[in-house]
Amino acid sequence: YYYYYYYYYYYYYYYYYYYYYYYYYYYYYYYYYGQVGSKATNDFSRSKSSNGR
């Protein structure tokens, strides 16, 4: 019974760590788009305006 409780606690800790890692990856991805993606968006809008479409 104690072993089962320990396994459940370990599974909960692993799930929490996975959720934290996913949140950190999403934040880094959003920050990357905030820095580099803005230039890509400007280049896309510039090429779009130059093409007249």
XYZ file of N, CA and C in Angstrom:
159
model
N 0.848 -1.200 0.000
C 0.000 0.000 0.000
C 0.888 1.257 0.000
N 1.938 1.207 0.752
C 2.856 2.337 0.799
C 3.582 2.479 -0.541
N 3.892 1.351 -1.149
C 4.581 1.365 -2.427
C 3.670 1.952 -3.514
N 2.399 1.638 -3.442
C 1.438 2.161 -4.406
C 1.284 3.677 -4.240
N 1.314 4.141 -3.022
C 1.204 5.567 -2.746
C 2.451 6.296 -3.257
N 3.597 5.664 -3.118
C 4.835 6.254 -3.586
C 4.841 6.322 -5.116
N 4.309 5.315 -5.762
C 4.242 5.287 -7.214
C 3.296 6.373 -7.729
N 2.199 6.573 -7.029
C 1.236 7.595 -7.405
C 1.845 8.990 -7.231
N 2.615 9.183 -6.191
C 3.270 10.456 -5.936
C 4.336 10.732 -6.998
N 5.052 9.686 -7.399
C 6.076 9.832 -8.417
C 5.438 10.166 -9.767
N 4.302 9.559 -10.053
C 3.604 9.826 -11.304
C 3.079 11.261 -11.321
N 2.594 11.748 -10.200
C 2.089 13.109 -10.098
C 3.235 14.113 -10.251
N 4.385 13.805 -9.681
C 5.534 14.675 -9.782
C 6.041 14.722 -11.221
N 6.018 13.567 -11.896
C 6.469 13.512 -13.272
C 5.519 14.300 -14.170
N 4.232 14.236 -13.920
C 3.244 14.961 -14.700
C 3.406 16.468 -14.491
N 3.694 16.861 -13.264
C 3.893 18.268 -12.956
C 5.155 18.794 -13.642
N 6.211 17.988 -13.677
C 7.450 18.376 -14.317
C 7.253 18.488 -15.831
N 6.459 17.582 -16.398
C 6.202 17.611 -17.827
C 5.389 18.850 -18.199
N 4.445 19.204 -17.341
C 3.622 20.380 -17.581
C 4.475 21.645 -17.493
N 5.412 21.701 -16.562
C 6.288 22.846 -16.404
C 7.224 22.973 -17.605
N 7.704 21.830 -18.110
C 8.592 21.840 -19.260
C 7.842 22.300 -20.508
N 6.585 21.876 -20.628
C 5.780 22.278 -21.771
C 5.490 23.773 -21.714
N 5.240 24.316 -20.540
C 4.971 25.734 -20.372
C 6.221 26.559 -20.694
N 7.388 26.056 -20.283
C 8.634 26.748 -20.550
C 8.938 26.743 -22.048
N 8.645 25.638 -22.727
C 8.884 25.537 -24.157
C 7.950 26.477 -24.921
N 6.709 26.575 -24.468
C 5.742 27.451 -25.112
C 6.139 28.919 -24.925
N 6.647 29.234 -23.736
C 7.075 30.597 -23.460
C 8.292 30.957 -24.304
N 9.229 30.034 -24.470
C 10.417 30.266 -25.275
C 10.040 30.409 -26.750
N 9.076 29.612 -27.196
C 8.626 29.667 -28.585
C 7.942 31.003 -28.870
N 7.144 31.471 -27.910
C 6.457 32.748 -28.058
C 7.470 33.900 -28.037
N 8.483 33.798 -27.196
C 9.506 34.829 -27.106
C 10.334 34.862 -28.387
N 10.585 33.679 -28.963
C 11.360 33.601 -30.198
C 10.597 34.274 -31.337
N 9.294 34.058 -31.399
C 8.481 34.715 -32.411
C 8.384 36.209 -32.133
N 8.444 36.578 -30.861
C 8.376 37.988 -30.510
C 9.608 38.735 -30.988
N 10.763 38.057 -31.012
C 12.001 38.686 -31.441
C 12.198 38.561 -32.949
N 12.246 37.342 -33.442
C 12.572 37.082 -34.842
C 11.329 37.129 -35.720
N 10.204 36.656 -35.179
C 8.973 36.575 -35.960
C 8.487 37.939 -36.411
N 8.832 38.976 -35.645
C 8.396 40.318 -36.014
C 9.085 40.745 -37.309
N 10.364 40.413 -37.444
C 11.101 40.747 -38.659
C 10.546 39.949 -39.839
N 10.209 38.698 -39.594
C 9.651 37.854 -40.643
C 8.296 38.398 -41.075
N 7.528 38.891 -40.123
C 6.211 39.455 -40.439
C 6.371 40.740 -41.244
N 7.372 41.541 -40.909
C 7.606 42.784 -41.639
C 8.062 42.493 -43.066
N 8.906 41.485 -43.225
C 9.376 41.110 -44.550
C 8.225 40.558 -45.381
N 7.345 39.811 -44.722
C 6.201 39.235 -45.427
C 5.239 40.337 -45.871
N 4.995 41.306 -45.005
C 4.082 42.399 -45.338
C 4.707 43.281 -46.419
N 6.030 43.443 -46.378
C 6.722 44.267 -47.371
C 6.651 43.612 -48.751
N 6.895 42.297 -48.789
C 6.837 41.585 -50.059
C 5.403 41.546 -50.562
N 4.458 41.493 -49.625
C 3.048 41.463 -49.994
C 2.632 42.797 -50.611
N 3.130 43.897 -50.046
C 2.770 45.216 -50.556
C 3.476 45.472 -51.888
N 4.690 44.953 -52.041
C 5.441 45.172 -53.273
C 4.815 44.387 -54.419
N 4.225 43.242 -54.096
C 3.567 42.438 -55.120
C 2.210 43.026 -55.478
N 1.678 43.893 -54.640
C 0.410 44.528 -54.927
C -0.765 43.611 -54.651
N -0.573 42.601 -53.828
C -1.668 41.687 -53.501
C -2.053 41.863 -52.036
